[in-house]
Amino acid sequence: MSQKPPTSGESSFPIGISPSRTQQKGMKSYNDWIESLQLKHRLKSFIVGMEPTGHYWYNLANWLVDLGEHVVLVNPAEILRMSEHT
């Protein structure tokens, strides 16, 4: 996972919208964190689960998909229901 975040025009960000420098820095930090977890646990791949609430998940999900990562959307009500049974 040593790929860099895509630049404007190379990703699936909506036309006219590109991530700010702050978002790019956060995405790089996220990428570094995932890479360290993969090394620590000897994982070749992973699945990212996201609650699609608000608009905050959108850029990260698109960026991960652009990198070829597997992203799934999880219904927040299901998460709540599962947490009540543990």
PDB file of C-alpha atoms in Angstrom:
ATOM      1  CA  MET A   1       0.000   0.000   0.000  1.00  0.00           C
ATOM      2  CA  SER A   2       2.718   2.452  -0.807  1.00  0.00           C
ATOM      3  CA  GLN A   3       0.602   4.256  -3.382  1.00  0.00           C
ATOM      4  CA  LYS A   4       0.007   7.947  -2.870  1.00  0.00           C
ATOM      5  CA  PRO A   5      -3.475   9.459  -2.796  1.00  0.00           C
ATOM      6  CA  PRO A   6      -4.668  10.274  -6.308  1.00  0.00           C
ATOM      7  CA  THR A   7      -4.432  13.869  -7.401  1.00  0.00           C
ATOM      8  CA  SER A   8      -7.342  15.852  -8.796  1.00  0.00           C
ATOM      9  CA  GLY A   9      -8.351  14.430 -12.153  1.00  0.00           C
ATOM     10  CA  GLU A  10      -7.042  10.947 -11.326  1.00  0.00           C
ATOM     11  CA  SER A  11      -9.709   9.958  -8.853  1.00  0.00           C
ATOM     12  CA  SER A  12     -13.440   9.547  -8.642  1.00  0.00           C
ATOM     13  CA  PHE A  13     -13.954  12.776  -6.719  1.00  0.00           C
ATOM     14  CA  PRO A  14     -16.863  14.730  -8.194  1.00  0.00           C
ATOM     15  CA  ILE A  15     -15.913  17.104 -10.989  1.00  0.00           C
ATOM     16  CA  GLY A  16     -14.663  20.390  -9.588  1.00  0.00           C
ATOM     17  CA  ILE A  17     -14.047  18.951  -6.126  1.00  0.00           C
ATOM     18  CA  SER A  18     -10.612  17.871  -5.011  1.00  0.00           C
ATOM     19  CA  PRO A  19      -9.478  17.031  -1.506  1.00  0.00           C
ATOM     20  CA  SER A  20      -7.911  19.872   0.453  1.00  0.00           C
ATOM     21  CA  ARG A  21      -4.344  19.606   1.692  1.00  0.00           C
ATOM     22  CA  THR A  22      -5.716  18.793   5.151  1.00  0.00           C
ATOM     23  CA  GLN A  23      -7.778  15.927   3.735  1.00  0.00           C
ATOM     24  CA  GLN A  24      -4.777  14.646   1.780  1.00  0.00           C
ATOM     25  CA  LYS A  25      -2.647  14.715   4.931  1.00  0.00           C
ATOM     26  CA  GLY A  26      -5.320  12.810   6.853  1.00  0.00           C
ATOM     27  CA  MET A  27      -5.667  10.256   4.071  1.00  0.00           C
ATOM     28  CA  LYS A  28      -1.885   9.769   4.047  1.00  0.00           C
ATOM     29  CA  SER A  29      -1.948   9.229   7.836  1.00  0.00           C
ATOM     30  CA  TYR A  30      -4.775   6.720   7.412  1.00  0.00           C
ATOM     31  CA  ASN A  31      -2.812   4.913   4.703  1.00  0.00           C
ATOM     32  CA  ASP A  32       0.273   4.759   6.950  1.00  0.00           C
ATOM     33  CA  TRP A  33      -1.819   3.406   9.837  1.00  0.00           C
ATOM     34  CA  ILE A  34      -3.400   0.671   7.689  1.00  0.00           C
ATOM     35  CA  GLU A  35       0.009  -0.244   6.287  1.00  0.00           C
ATOM     36  CA  SER A  36       1.438  -0.593   9.814  1.00  0.00           C
ATOM     37  CA  LEU A  37      -1.486  -2.831  10.841  1.00  0.00           C
ATOM     38  CA  GLN A  38      -0.960  -5.005   7.791  1.00  0.00           C
ATOM     39  CA  LEU A  39       2.712  -5.450   8.655  1.00  0.00           C
ATOM     40  CA  LYS A  40       2.036  -6.063  12.345  1.00  0.00           C
ATOM     41  CA  HIS A  41      -0.628  -8.705  11.691  1.00  0.00           C
ATOM     42  CA  ARG A  42       0.892 -10.071   8.466  1.00  0.00           C
ATOM     43  CA  LEU A  43      -2.184  -9.275   6.421  1.00  0.00           C
ATOM     44  CA  LYS A  44      -2.151  -9.202   2.638  1.00  0.00           C
ATOM     45  CA  SER A  45      -5.526  -7.509   2.337  1.00  0.00           C
ATOM     46  CA  PHE A  46      -8.293  -5.965   4.379  1.00  0.00           C
ATOM     47  CA  ILE A  47     -11.877  -4.765   4.125  1.00  0.00           C
ATOM     48  CA  VAL A  48     -12.887  -1.307   5.296  1.00  0.00           C
ATOM     49  CA  GLY A  49     -16.395  -1.014   6.730  1.00  0.00           C
ATOM     50  CA  MET A  50     -17.959   2.444   6.931  1.00  0.00           C
ATOM     51  CA  GLU A  51     -21.180   3.895   8.236  1.00  0.00           C
ATOM     52  CA  PRO A  52     -22.340   6.205   5.427  1.00  0.00           C
ATOM     53  CA  THR A  53     -23.638   8.926   7.743  1.00  0.00           C
ATOM     54  CA  GLY A  54     -23.298  12.551   6.775  1.00  0.00           C
ATOM     55  CA  HIS A  55     -20.852  13.324   3.996  1.00  0.00           C
ATOM     56  CA  TYR A  56     -17.552  12.660   5.753  1.00  0.00           C
ATOM     57  CA  TRP A  57     -17.130   9.076   4.576  1.00  0.00           C
ATOM     58  CA  TYR A  58     -17.461   9.890   0.865  1.00  0.00           C
ATOM     59  CA  ASN A  59     -13.973  11.191   0.005  1.00  0.00           C
ATOM     60  CA  LEU A  60     -12.223   8.518   2.057  1.00  0.00           C
ATOM     61  CA  ALA A  61     -14.304   5.745   0.494  1.00  0.00           C
ATOM     62  CA  ASN A  62     -13.608   7.005  -3.036  1.00  0.00           C
ATOM     63  CA  TRP A  63      -9.908   7.382  -2.306  1.00  0.00           C
ATOM     64  CA  LEU A  64      -9.698   3.813  -0.965  1.00  0.00           C
ATOM     65  CA  VAL A  65     -11.596   2.436  -3.955  1.00  0.00           C
ATOM     66  CA  ASP A  66      -9.218   4.342  -6.261  1.00  0.00           C
ATOM     67  CA  LEU A  67      -6.351   2.553  -4.494  1.00  0.00           C
ATOM     68  CA  GLY A  68      -8.067  -0.759  -5.192  1.00  0.00           C
ATOM     69  CA  GLU A  69      -9.139  -1.434  -1.603  1.00  0.00           C
ATOM     70  CA  HIS A  70     -12.366  -3.217  -0.715  1.00  0.00           C
ATOM     71  CA  VAL A  71     -14.878  -0.862   0.934  1.00  0.00           C
ATOM     72  CA  VAL A  72     -18.264  -1.890   2.298  1.00  0.00           C
ATOM     73  CA  LEU A  73     -21.012   0.338   3.653  1.00  0.00           C
ATOM     74  CA  VAL A  74     -22.604  -0.751   6.912  1.00  0.00           C
ATOM     75  CA  ASN A  75     -26.065   0.291   8.054  1.00  0.00           C
ATOM     76  CA  PRO A  76     -25.704   2.224  11.357  1.00  0.00           C
ATOM     77  CA  ALA A  77     -28.902   0.600  12.680  1.00  0.00           C
ATOM     78  CA  GLU A  78     -27.308  -2.827  12.199  1.00  0.00           C
ATOM     79  CA  ILE A  79     -24.213  -1.750  14.135  1.00  0.00           C
ATOM     80  CA  LEU A  80     -26.407  -0.537  16.982  1.00  0.00           C
ATOM     81  CA  ARG A  81     -28.429  -3.749  16.953  1.00  0.00           C
ATOM     82  CA  MET A  82     -25.281  -5.903  17.031  1.00  0.00           C
ATOM     83  CA  SER A  83     -23.766  -3.861  19.870  1.00  0.00           C
ATOM     84  CA  GLU A  84     -26.895  -4.403  21.961  1.00  0.00           C
ATOM     85  CA  HIS A  85     -26.381  -8.167  21.777  1.00  0.00           C
ATOM     86  CA  THR A  86     -22.782  -8.215  23.002  1.00  0.00           C
TER      87      THR A  86
END
